[in-house]
Amino acid sequence: MRFNNKVYEAVDLSSIKHDVNVYTNSRTFLEYEYKTPKKGKELWVVLKNPSKSFYGNVKPSYDVCCIDRTTYNVMKAIDVHNSKTKANKYKKIIIINLFPEFSTKAKIINKIYNFSRGNVCLGTCCYRYNHINIVNRLKAKKKNSLDVLFAWGKNSGINKYAYDIAICEMLSHFVNFDKYEYKNKQIIKNNSLCVHSYPLHPQRW
């Protein structure tokens, strides 16, 4: 699939922010804004773990070459949603993850957390900081100020028990906000999403 420059043209590239940490090889958030609408809700997109977007970049970069397929698919889907829907137009997008560590192969998460040895402790510094950061950012948010799009997909080889625990903790942060998923090539509301839900990952959009 070739990336369409029209998708990038809809994004205010100068608004890109992230907190890539090259020492822990992690990223807890990536955010950007669309040029239009001028006003609108925030949409938080919850994925599995960072893969390549802005990997190794300590400072925000406006180079589209730093954007991977997953992030591109998110940009494209929401731009299409904004264009087709008059209600719930999204101005700012904040991408977060169940696990903050960079990896193009999710199974590596097992090694980082020692899941392969039967350990399901999610108490690593990076993991805890990821969730503390999410909680702190949500404290000032009003119920109607944002929606959340769940898109972590299946566990892809990550210890399923640990994966479900991570999902459960993530869900607990968003009990007061409307929940969405990407299905049938559109963003749809689904407040019944639960710990055993594995909403479609952007790689499959």
JSON list of C-alpha atoms in Angstrom, two decimals:
[
{"chain": "A", "resi": 1, "resn": "MET", "atom": "CA", "xyz": [0.00, 0.00, 0.00]},
{"chain": "A", "resi": 2, "resn": "ARG", "atom": "CA", "xyz": [1.32, 3.42, -0.95]},
{"chain": "A", "resi": 3, "resn": "PHE", "atom": "CA", "xyz": [0.81, 6.25, 1.47]},
{"chain": "A", "resi": 4, "resn": "ASN", "atom": "CA", "xyz": [-1.42, 9.03, 0.16]},
{"chain": "A", "resi": 5, "resn": "ASN", "atom": "CA", "xyz": [-0.01, 12.53, 0.64]},
{"chain": "A", "resi": 6, "resn": "LYS", "atom": "CA", "xyz": [-3.58, 13.90, 0.94]},
{"chain": "A", "resi": 7, "resn": "VAL", "atom": "CA", "xyz": [-3.78, 12.22, 4.35]},
{"chain": "A", "resi": 8, "resn": "TYR", "atom": "CA", "xyz": [-0.68, 14.09, 5.52]},
{"chain": "A", "resi": 9, "resn": "GLU", "atom": "CA", "xyz": [-2.04, 17.31, 4.05]},
{"chain": "A", "resi": 10, "resn": "ALA", "atom": "CA", "xyz": [-5.04, 17.04, 6.38]},
{"chain": "A", "resi": 11, "resn": "VAL", "atom": "CA", "xyz": [-2.75, 16.83, 9.42]},
{"chain": "A", "resi": 12, "resn": "ASP", "atom": "CA", "xyz": [-1.08, 19.81, 11.06]},
{"chain": "A", "resi": 13, "resn": "LEU", "atom": "CA", "xyz": [2.39, 18.24, 11.13]},
{"chain": "A", "resi": 14, "resn": "SER", "atom": "CA", "xyz": [3.72, 21.06, 13.31]},
{"chain": "A", "resi": 15, "resn": "SER", "atom": "CA", "xyz": [1.36, 19.91, 16.07]},
{"chain": "A", "resi": 16, "resn": "ILE", "atom": "CA", "xyz": [3.01, 16.49, 16.47]},
{"chain": "A", "resi": 17, "resn": "LYS", "atom": "CA", "xyz": [4.18, 15.74, 20.00]},
{"chain": "A", "resi": 18, "resn": "HIS", "atom": "CA", "xyz": [5.54, 12.59, 21.63]},
{"chain": "A", "resi": 19, "resn": "ASP", "atom": "CA", "xyz": [7.71, 11.47, 24.52]},
{"chain": "A", "resi": 20, "resn": "VAL", "atom": "CA", "xyz": [10.03, 8.92, 22.91]},
{"chain": "A", "resi": 21, "resn": "ASN", "atom": "CA", "xyz": [12.62, 7.71, 25.43]},
{"chain": "A", "resi": 22, "resn": "VAL", "atom": "CA", "xyz": [15.70, 6.22, 23.75]},
{"chain": "A", "resi": 23, "resn": "TYR", "atom": "CA", "xyz": [17.03, 4.88, 27.06]},
{"chain": "A", "resi": 24, "resn": "THR", "atom": "CA", "xyz": [14.00, 2.74, 27.81]},
{"chain": "A", "resi": 25, "resn": "ASN", "atom": "CA", "xyz": [13.11, 2.30, 24.12]},
{"chain": "A", "resi": 26, "resn": "SER", "atom": "CA", "xyz": [9.57, 3.42, 24.84]},
{"chain": "A", "resi": 27, "resn": "ARG", "atom": "CA", "xyz": [6.86, 5.96, 24.02]},
{"chain": "A", "resi": 28, "resn": "THR", "atom": "CA", "xyz": [3.81, 6.61, 26.18]},
{"chain": "A", "resi": 29, "resn": "PHE", "atom": "CA", "xyz": [1.99, 8.97, 23.81]},
{"chain": "A", "resi": 30, "resn": "LEU", "atom": "CA", "xyz": [1.93, 10.41, 20.31]},
{"chain": "A", "resi": 31, "resn": "GLU", "atom": "CA", "xyz": [-0.43, 13.27, 19.52]},
{"chain": "A", "resi": 32, "resn": "TYR", "atom": "CA", "xyz": [-1.28, 15.47, 16.57]},
{"chain": "A", "resi": 33, "resn": "GLU", "atom": "CA", "xyz": [-4.06, 17.74, 15.31]},
{"chain": "A", "resi": 34, "resn": "TYR", "atom": "CA", "xyz": [-5.98, 18.07, 12.07]},
{"chain": "A", "resi": 35, "resn": "LYS", "atom": "CA", "xyz": [-6.07, 21.39, 10.21]},
{"chain": "A", "resi": 36, "resn": "THR", "atom": "CA", "xyz": [-9.88, 21.20, 10.20]},
{"chain": "A", "resi": 37, "resn": "PRO", "atom": "CA", "xyz": [-12.13, 21.33, 12.09]},
{"chain": "A", "resi": 38, "resn": "LYS", "atom": "CA", "xyz": [-10.91, 24.38, 13.99]},
{"chain": "A", "resi": 39, "resn": "LYS", "atom": "CA", "xyz": [-12.60, 23.02, 17.10]},
{"chain": "A", "resi": 40, "resn": "GLY", "atom": "CA", "xyz": [-13.56, 19.51, 18.09]},
{"chain": "A", "resi": 41, "resn": "LYS", "atom": "CA", "xyz": [-13.21, 16.67, 20.54]},
{"chain": "A", "resi": 42, "resn": "GLU", "atom": "CA", "xyz": [-10.08, 14.78, 21.38]},
{"chain": "A", "resi": 43, "resn": "LEU", "atom": "CA", "xyz": [-9.98, 11.15, 20.28]},
{"chain": "A", "resi": 44, "resn": "TRP", "atom": "CA", "xyz": [-7.71, 8.84, 22.27]},
{"chain": "A", "resi": 45, "resn": "VAL", "atom": "CA", "xyz": [-6.65, 5.79, 20.28]},
{"chain": "A", "resi": 46, "resn": "VAL", "atom": "CA", "xyz": [-5.48, 2.79, 22.32]},
{"chain": "A", "resi": 47, "resn": "LEU", "atom": "CA", "xyz": [-3.13, 0.42, 20.48]},
{"chain": "A", "resi": 48, "resn": "LYS", "atom": "CA", "xyz": [-0.99, -2.56, 21.49]},
{"chain": "A", "resi": 49, "resn": "ASN", "atom": "CA", "xyz": [2.54, -1.11, 21.62]},
{"chain": "A", "resi": 50, "resn": "PRO", "atom": "CA", "xyz": [4.57, 1.37, 19.54]},
{"chain": "A", "resi": 51, "resn": "SER", "atom": "CA", "xyz": [6.20, -0.10, 16.45]},
{"chain": "A", "resi": 52, "resn": "LYS", "atom": "CA", "xyz": [8.17, 2.42, 14.38]},
{"chain": "A", "resi": 53, "resn": "SER", "atom": "CA", "xyz": [6.62, 5.91, 14.49]},
{"chain": "A", "resi": 54, "resn": "PHE", "atom": "CA", "xyz": [9.32, 8.34, 15.66]},
{"chain": "A", "resi": 55, "resn": "TYR", "atom": "CA", "xyz": [11.46, 5.47, 16.94]},
{"chain": "A", "resi": 56, "resn": "GLY", "atom": "CA", "xyz": [14.76, 6.90, 18.20]},
{"chain": "A", "resi": 57, "resn": "ASN", "atom": "CA", "xyz": [13.58, 10.50, 17.80]},
{"chain": "A", "resi": 58, "resn": "VAL", "atom": "CA", "xyz": [13.97, 12.34, 21.11]},
{"chain": "A", "resi": 59, "resn": "LYS", "atom": "CA", "xyz": [12.53, 15.56, 19.70]},
{"chain": "A", "resi": 60, "resn": "PRO", "atom": "CA", "xyz": [9.27, 15.78, 17.71]},
{"chain": "A", "resi": 61, "resn": "SER", "atom": "CA", "xyz": [9.90, 15.49, 14.00]},
{"chain": "A", "resi": 62, "resn": "TYR", "atom": "CA", "xyz": [7.60, 16.80, 11.29]},
{"chain": "A", "resi": 63, "resn": "ASP", "atom": "CA", "xyz": [9.07, 14.43, 8.70]},
{"chain": "A", "resi": 64, "resn": "VAL", "atom": "CA", "xyz": [6.36, 12.07, 7.44]},
{"chain": "A", "resi": 65, "resn": "CYS", "atom": "CA", "xyz": [9.08, 9.45, 6.92]},
{"chain": "A", "resi": 66, "resn": "CYS", "atom": "CA", "xyz": [8.96, 8.96, 10.72]},
{"chain": "A", "resi": 67, "resn": "ILE", "atom": "CA", "xyz": [5.32, 7.85, 10.50]},
{"chain": "A", "resi": 68, "resn": "ASP", "atom": "CA", "xyz": [4.71, 4.10, 10.19]},
{"chain": "A", "resi": 69, "resn": "ARG", "atom": "CA", "xyz": [1.81, 2.24, 8.57]},
{"chain": "A", "resi": 70, "resn": "THR", "atom": "CA", "xyz": [-0.16, 1.91, 11.82]},
{"chain": "A", "resi": 71, "resn": "THR", "atom": "CA", "xyz": [-0.10, 5.64, 12.55]},
{"chain": "A", "resi": 72, "resn": "TYR", "atom": "CA", "xyz": [-0.84, 6.42, 8.90]},
{"chain": "A", "resi": 73, "resn": "ASN", "atom": "CA", "xyz": [-3.90, 4.16, 8.95]},
{"chain": "A", "resi": 74, "resn": "VAL", "atom": "CA", "xyz": [-5.16, 5.94, 12.08]},
{"chain": "A", "resi": 75, "resn": "MET", "atom": "CA", "xyz": [-4.66, 9.32, 10.41]},
{"chain": "A", "resi": 76, "resn": "LYS", "atom": "CA", "xyz": [-6.48, 8.19, 7.28]},
{"chain": "A", "resi": 77, "resn": "ALA", "atom": "CA", "xyz": [-9.45, 6.55, 9.04]},
{"chain": "A", "resi": 78, "resn": "ILE", "atom": "CA", "xyz": [-10.12, 9.53, 11.28]},
{"chain": "A", "resi": 79, "resn": "ASP", "atom": "CA", "xyz": [-9.71, 12.01, 8.42]},
{"chain": "A", "resi": 80, "resn": "VAL", "atom": "CA", "xyz": [-12.34, 10.05, 6.46]},
{"chain": "A", "resi": 81, "resn": "HIS", "atom": "CA", "xyz": [-14.58, 9.98, 9.56]},
{"chain": "A", "resi": 82, "resn": "ASN", "atom": "CA", "xyz": [-14.20, 13.76, 9.97]},
{"chain": "A", "resi": 83, "resn": "SER", "atom": "CA", "xyz": [-15.08, 14.32, 6.33]},
{"chain": "A", "resi": 84, "resn": "LYS", "atom": "CA", "xyz": [-18.20, 12.14, 6.39]},
{"chain": "A", "resi": 85, "resn": "THR", "atom": "CA", "xyz": [-19.57, 12.95, 9.84]},
{"chain": "A", "resi": 86, "resn": "LYS", "atom": "CA", "xyz": [-20.80, 16.35, 10.92]},
{"chain": "A", "resi": 87, "resn": "ALA", "atom": "CA", "xyz": [-21.10, 15.28, 14.57]},
{"chain": "A", "resi": 88, "resn": "ASN", "atom": "CA", "xyz": [-18.20, 14.12, 16.73]},
{"chain": "A", "resi": 89, "resn": "LYS", "atom": "CA", "xyz": [-15.53, 15.64, 14.52]},
{"chain": "A", "resi": 90, "resn": "TYR", "atom": "CA", "xyz": [-12.14, 15.14, 16.06]},
{"chain": "A", "resi": 91, "resn": "LYS", "atom": "CA", "xyz": [-9.53, 17.88, 16.25]},
{"chain": "A", "resi": 92, "resn": "LYS", "atom": "CA", "xyz": [-6.78, 16.28, 18.34]},
{"chain": "A", "resi": 93, "resn": "ILE", "atom": "CA", "xyz": [-5.68, 12.65, 18.28]},
{"chain": "A", "resi": 94, "resn": "ILE", "atom": "CA", "xyz": [-3.74, 11.09, 21.14]},
{"chain": "A", "resi": 95, "resn": "ILE", "atom": "CA", "xyz": [-2.29, 7.63, 20.54]},
{"chain": "A", "resi": 96, "resn": "ILE", "atom": "CA", "xyz": [-1.45, 5.53, 23.59]},
{"chain": "A", "resi": 97, "resn": "ASN", "atom": "CA", "xyz": [-0.66, 1.85, 24.07]},
{"chain": "A", "resi": 98, "resn": "LEU", "atom": "CA", "xyz": [-1.24, -1.08, 26.40]},
{"chain": "A", "resi": 99, "resn": "PHE", "atom": "CA", "xyz": [2.54, -1.49, 26.54]},
{"chain": "A", "resi": 100, "resn": "PRO", "atom": "CA", "xyz": [4.89, 1.48, 25.97]},
{"chain": "A", "resi": 101, "resn": "GLU", "atom": "CA", "xyz": [7.93, -0.39, 24.62]},
{"chain": "A", "resi": 102, "resn": "PHE", "atom": "CA", "xyz": [8.85, -0.18, 20.93]},
{"chain": "A", "resi": 103, "resn": "SER", "atom": "CA", "xyz": [8.78, -3.46, 19.04]},
{"chain": "A", "resi": 104, "resn": "THR", "atom": "CA", "xyz": [7.76, -4.55, 15.54]},
{"chain": "A", "resi": 105, "resn": "LYS", "atom": "CA", "xyz": [7.22, -8.05, 16.93]},
{"chain": "A", "resi": 106, "resn": "ALA", "atom": "CA", "xyz": [4.78, -8.12, 19.81]},
{"chain": "A", "resi": 107, "resn": "LYS", "atom": "CA", "xyz": [6.22, -11.40, 21.09]},
{"chain": "A", "resi": 108, "resn": "ILE", "atom": "CA", "xyz": [9.27, -9.42, 22.26]},
{"chain": "A", "resi": 109, "resn": "ILE", "atom": "CA", "xyz": [6.97, -7.97, 24.93]},
{"chain": "A", "resi": 110, "resn": "ASN", "atom": "CA", "xyz": [7.02, -11.46, 26.51]},
{"chain": "A", "resi": 111, "resn": "LYS", "atom": "CA", "xyz": [10.78, -11.25, 26.83]},
{"chain": "A", "resi": 112, "resn": "ILE", "atom": "CA", "xyz": [10.78, -7.70, 28.24]},
{"chain": "A", "resi": 113, "resn": "TYR", "atom": "CA", "xyz": [8.30, -8.68, 30.95]},
{"chain": "A", "resi": 114, "resn": "ASN", "atom": "CA", "xyz": [9.49, -12.28, 31.37]},
{"chain": "A", "resi": 115, "resn": "PHE", "atom": "CA", "xyz": [6.01, -13.52, 30.45]},
{"chain": "A", "resi": 116, "resn": "SER", "atom": "CA", "xyz": [7.54, -16.57, 28.77]},
{"chain": "A", "resi": 117, "resn": "ARG", "atom": "CA", "xyz": [8.62, -17.83, 32.19]},
{"chain": "A", "resi": 118, "resn": "GLY", "atom": "CA", "xyz": [5.12, -17.67, 33.57]},
{"chain": "A", "resi": 119, "resn": "ASN", "atom": "CA", "xyz": [5.58, -14.31, 35.25]},
{"chain": "A", "resi": 120, "resn": "VAL", "atom": "CA", "xyz": [2.67, -11.94, 34.65]},
{"chain": "A", "resi": 121, "resn": "CYS", "atom": "CA", "xyz": [3.85, -9.06, 36.80]},
{"chain": "A", "resi": 122, "resn": "LEU", "atom": "CA", "xyz": [3.16, -5.73, 35.09]},
{"chain": "A", "resi": 123, "resn": "GLY", "atom": "CA", "xyz": [5.10, -3.68, 37.60]},
{"chain": "A", "resi": 124, "resn": "THR", "atom": "CA", "xyz": [7.99, -2.52, 35.41]},
{"chain": "A", "resi": 125, "resn": "CYS", "atom": "CA", "xyz": [8.87, 1.16, 35.60]},
{"chain": "A", "resi": 126, "resn": "CYS", "atom": "CA", "xyz": [7.93, 1.82, 31.96]},
{"chain": "A", "resi": 127, "resn": "TYR", "atom": "CA", "xyz": [4.56, 0.10, 32.26]},
{"chain": "A", "resi": 128, "resn": "ARG", "atom": "CA", "xyz": [3.65, 1.85, 35.49]},
{"chain": "A", "resi": 129, "resn": "TYR", "atom": "CA", "xyz": [4.79, 5.23, 34.15]},
{"chain": "A", "resi": 130, "resn": "ASN", "atom": "CA", "xyz": [2.67, 4.65, 31.05]},
{"chain": "A", "resi": 131, "resn": "HIS", "atom": "CA", "xyz": [-0.50, 4.25, 33.12]},
{"chain": "A", "resi": 132, "resn": "ILE", "atom": "CA", "xyz": [0.36, 7.01, 35.59]},
{"chain": "A", "resi": 133, "resn": "ASN", "atom": "CA", "xyz": [0.84, 9.35, 32.64]},
{"chain": "A", "resi": 134, "resn": "ILE", "atom": "CA", "xyz": [-2.57, 8.37, 31.21]},
{"chain": "A", "resi": 135, "resn": "VAL", "atom": "CA", "xyz": [-4.33, 8.85, 34.56]},
{"chain": "A", "resi": 136, "resn": "ASN", "atom": "CA", "xyz": [-2.70, 12.24, 35.11]},
{"chain": "A", "resi": 137, "resn": "ARG", "atom": "CA", "xyz": [-3.66, 13.47, 31.65]},
{"chain": "A", "resi": 138, "resn": "LEU", "atom": "CA", "xyz": [-7.27, 12.35, 32.09]},
{"chain": "A", "resi": 139, "resn": "LYS", "atom": "CA", "xyz": [-7.76, 14.05, 35.46]},
{"chain": "A", "resi": 140, "resn": "ALA", "atom": "CA", "xyz": [-8.60, 17.41, 33.93]},
{"chain": "A", "resi": 141, "resn": "LYS", "atom": "CA", "xyz": [-10.81, 15.99, 31.16]},
{"chain": "A", "resi": 142, "resn": "LYS", "atom": "CA", "xyz": [-14.56, 16.36, 31.25]},
{"chain": "A", "resi": 143, "resn": "LYS", "atom": "CA", "xyz": [-16.78, 13.48, 30.17]},
{"chain": "A", "resi": 144, "resn": "ASN", "atom": "CA", "xyz": [-17.86, 15.09, 26.91]},
{"chain": "A", "resi": 145, "resn": "SER", "atom": "CA", "xyz": [-14.44, 16.44, 25.97]},
{"chain": "A", "resi": 146, "resn": "LEU", "atom": "CA", "xyz": [-13.09, 13.24, 24.47]},
{"chain": "A", "resi": 147, "resn": "ASP", "atom": "CA", "xyz": [-13.92, 9.81, 23.07]},
{"chain": "A", "resi": 148, "resn": "VAL", "atom": "CA", "xyz": [-11.74, 6.72, 23.07]},
{"chain": "A", "resi": 149, "resn": "LEU", "atom": "CA", "xyz": [-11.14, 4.36, 20.15]},
{"chain": "A", "resi": 150, "resn": "PHE", "atom": "CA", "xyz": [-9.96, 0.90, 21.22]},
{"chain": "A", "resi": 151, "resn": "ALA", "atom": "CA", "xyz": [-7.79, -0.78, 18.59]},
{"chain": "A", "resi": 152, "resn": "TRP", "atom": "CA", "xyz": [-5.27, -3.06, 20.31]},
{"chain": "A", "resi": 153, "resn": "GLY", "atom": "CA", "xyz": [-6.17, -6.15, 18.30]},
{"chain": "A", "resi": 154, "resn": "LYS", "atom": "CA", "xyz": [-5.47, -9.73, 19.36]},
{"chain": "A", "resi": 155, "resn": "ASN", "atom": "CA", "xyz": [-2.57, -10.61, 21.65]},
{"chain": "A", "resi": 156, "resn": "SER", "atom": "CA", "xyz": [-0.31, -11.64, 18.72]},
{"chain": "A", "resi": 157, "resn": "GLY", "atom": "CA", "xyz": [1.72, -14.02, 20.84]},
{"chain": "A", "resi": 158, "resn": "ILE", "atom": "CA", "xyz": [1.83, -11.93, 24.02]},
{"chain": "A", "resi": 159, "resn": "ASN", "atom": "CA", "xyz": [0.97, -13.95, 27.12]},
{"chain": "A", "resi": 160, "resn": "LYS", "atom": "CA", "xyz": [-2.85, -13.86, 26.95]},
{"chain": "A", "resi": 161, "resn": "TYR", "atom": "CA", "xyz": [-3.41, -13.66, 30.69]},
{"chain": "A", "resi": 162, "resn": "ALA", "atom": "CA", "xyz": [-1.03, -10.71, 31.01]},
{"chain": "A", "resi": 163, "resn": "TYR", "atom": "CA", "xyz": [-2.54, -9.13, 27.89]},
{"chain": "A", "resi": 164, "resn": "ASP", "atom": "CA", "xyz": [-6.03, -9.29, 29.35]},
{"chain": "A", "resi": 165, "resn": "ILE", "atom": "CA", "xyz": [-4.78, -7.77, 32.63]},
{"chain": "A", "resi": 166, "resn": "ALA", "atom": "CA", "xyz": [-3.31, -4.86, 30.64]},
{"chain": "A", "resi": 167, "resn": "ILE", "atom": "CA", "xyz": [-6.62, -4.42, 28.80]},
{"chain": "A", "resi": 168, "resn": "CYS", "atom": "CA", "xyz": [-8.54, -4.48, 32.08]},
{"chain": "A", "resi": 169, "resn": "GLU", "atom": "CA", "xyz": [-6.33, -1.77, 33.56]},
{"chain": "A", "resi": 170, "resn": "MET", "atom": "CA", "xyz": [-6.64, 0.36, 30.43]},
{"chain": "A", "resi": 171, "resn": "LEU", "atom": "CA", "xyz": [-10.43, 0.02, 30.42]},
{"chain": "A", "resi": 172, "resn": "SER", "atom": "CA", "xyz": [-10.55, 1.23, 34.02]},
{"chain": "A", "resi": 173, "resn": "HIS", "atom": "CA", "xyz": [-9.16, 4.61, 32.90]},
{"chain": "A", "resi": 174, "resn": "PHE", "atom": "CA", "xyz": [-12.00, 5.24, 30.45]},
{"chain": "A", "resi": 175, "resn": "VAL", "atom": "CA", "xyz": [-15.16, 4.12, 32.28]},
{"chain": "A", "resi": 176, "resn": "ASN", "atom": "CA", "xyz": [-16.64, 7.64, 31.98]},
{"chain": "A", "resi": 177, "resn": "PHE", "atom": "CA", "xyz": [-16.00, 8.13, 28.27]},
{"chain": "A", "resi": 178, "resn": "ASP", "atom": "CA", "xyz": [-17.73, 6.89, 25.12]},
{"chain": "A", "resi": 179, "resn": "LYS", "atom": "CA", "xyz": [-15.98, 3.95, 23.50]},
{"chain": "A", "resi": 180, "resn": "TYR", "atom": "CA", "xyz": [-15.52, 3.29, 19.81]},
{"chain": "A", "resi": 181, "resn": "GLU", "atom": "CA", "xyz": [-13.95, 0.69, 17.54]},
{"chain": "A", "resi": 182, "resn": "TYR", "atom": "CA", "xyz": [-13.13, 0.45, 13.83]},
{"chain": "A", "resi": 183, "resn": "LYS", "atom": "CA", "xyz": [-15.44, -2.03, 12.12]},
{"chain": "A", "resi": 184, "resn": "ASN", "atom": "CA", "xyz": [-16.72, -2.48, 8.57]},
{"chain": "A", "resi": 185, "resn": "LYS", "atom": "CA", "xyz": [-14.43, 0.34, 7.44]},
{"chain": "A", "resi": 186, "resn": "GLN", "atom": "CA", "xyz": [-15.91, 2.91, 9.79]},
{"chain": "A", "resi": 187, "resn": "ILE", "atom": "CA", "xyz": [-15.56, 4.20, 13.33]},
{"chain": "A", "resi": 188, "resn": "ILE", "atom": "CA", "xyz": [-18.56, 3.05, 15.33]},
{"chain": "A", "resi": 189, "resn": "LYS", "atom": "CA", "xyz": [-19.69, 3.54, 18.91]},
{"chain": "A", "resi": 190, "resn": "ASN", "atom": "CA", "xyz": [-19.55, 0.43, 21.10]},
{"chain": "A", "resi": 191, "resn": "ASN", "atom": "CA", "xyz": [-19.78, 1.01, 24.84]},
{"chain": "A", "resi": 192, "resn": "SER", "atom": "CA", "xyz": [-20.00, -2.76, 25.43]},
{"chain": "A", "resi": 193, "resn": "LEU", "atom": "CA", "xyz": [-16.29, -3.29, 24.74]},
{"chain": "A", "resi": 194, "resn": "CYS", "atom": "CA", "xyz": [-14.79, -5.28, 27.62]},
{"chain": "A", "resi": 195, "resn": "VAL", "atom": "CA", "xyz": [-11.67, -7.10, 28.78]},
{"chain": "A", "resi": 196, "resn": "HIS", "atom": "CA", "xyz": [-12.32, -9.97, 26.38]},
{"chain": "A", "resi": 197, "resn": "SER", "atom": "CA", "xyz": [-12.79, -7.65, 23.40]},
{"chain": "A", "resi": 198, "resn": "TYR", "atom": "CA", "xyz": [-10.02, -7.51, 20.83]},
{"chain": "A", "resi": 199, "resn": "PRO", "atom": "CA", "xyz": [-11.02, -4.63, 18.55]},
{"chain": "A", "resi": 200, "resn": "LEU", "atom": "CA", "xyz": [-9.42, -4.51, 15.12]},
{"chain": "A", "resi": 201, "resn": "HIS", "atom": "CA", "xyz": [-5.84, -3.19, 15.01]},
{"chain": "A", "resi": 202, "resn": "PRO", "atom": "CA", "xyz": [-5.05, -0.41, 12.46]},
{"chain": "A", "resi": 203, "resn": "GLN", "atom": "CA", "xyz": [-2.75, -2.78, 10.55]},
{"chain": "A", "resi": 204, "resn": "ARG", "atom": "CA", "xyz": [-5.97, -4.51, 9.47]},
{"chain": "A", "resi": 205, "resn": "TRP", "atom": "CA", "xyz": [-8.05, -1.41, 8.74]}
]
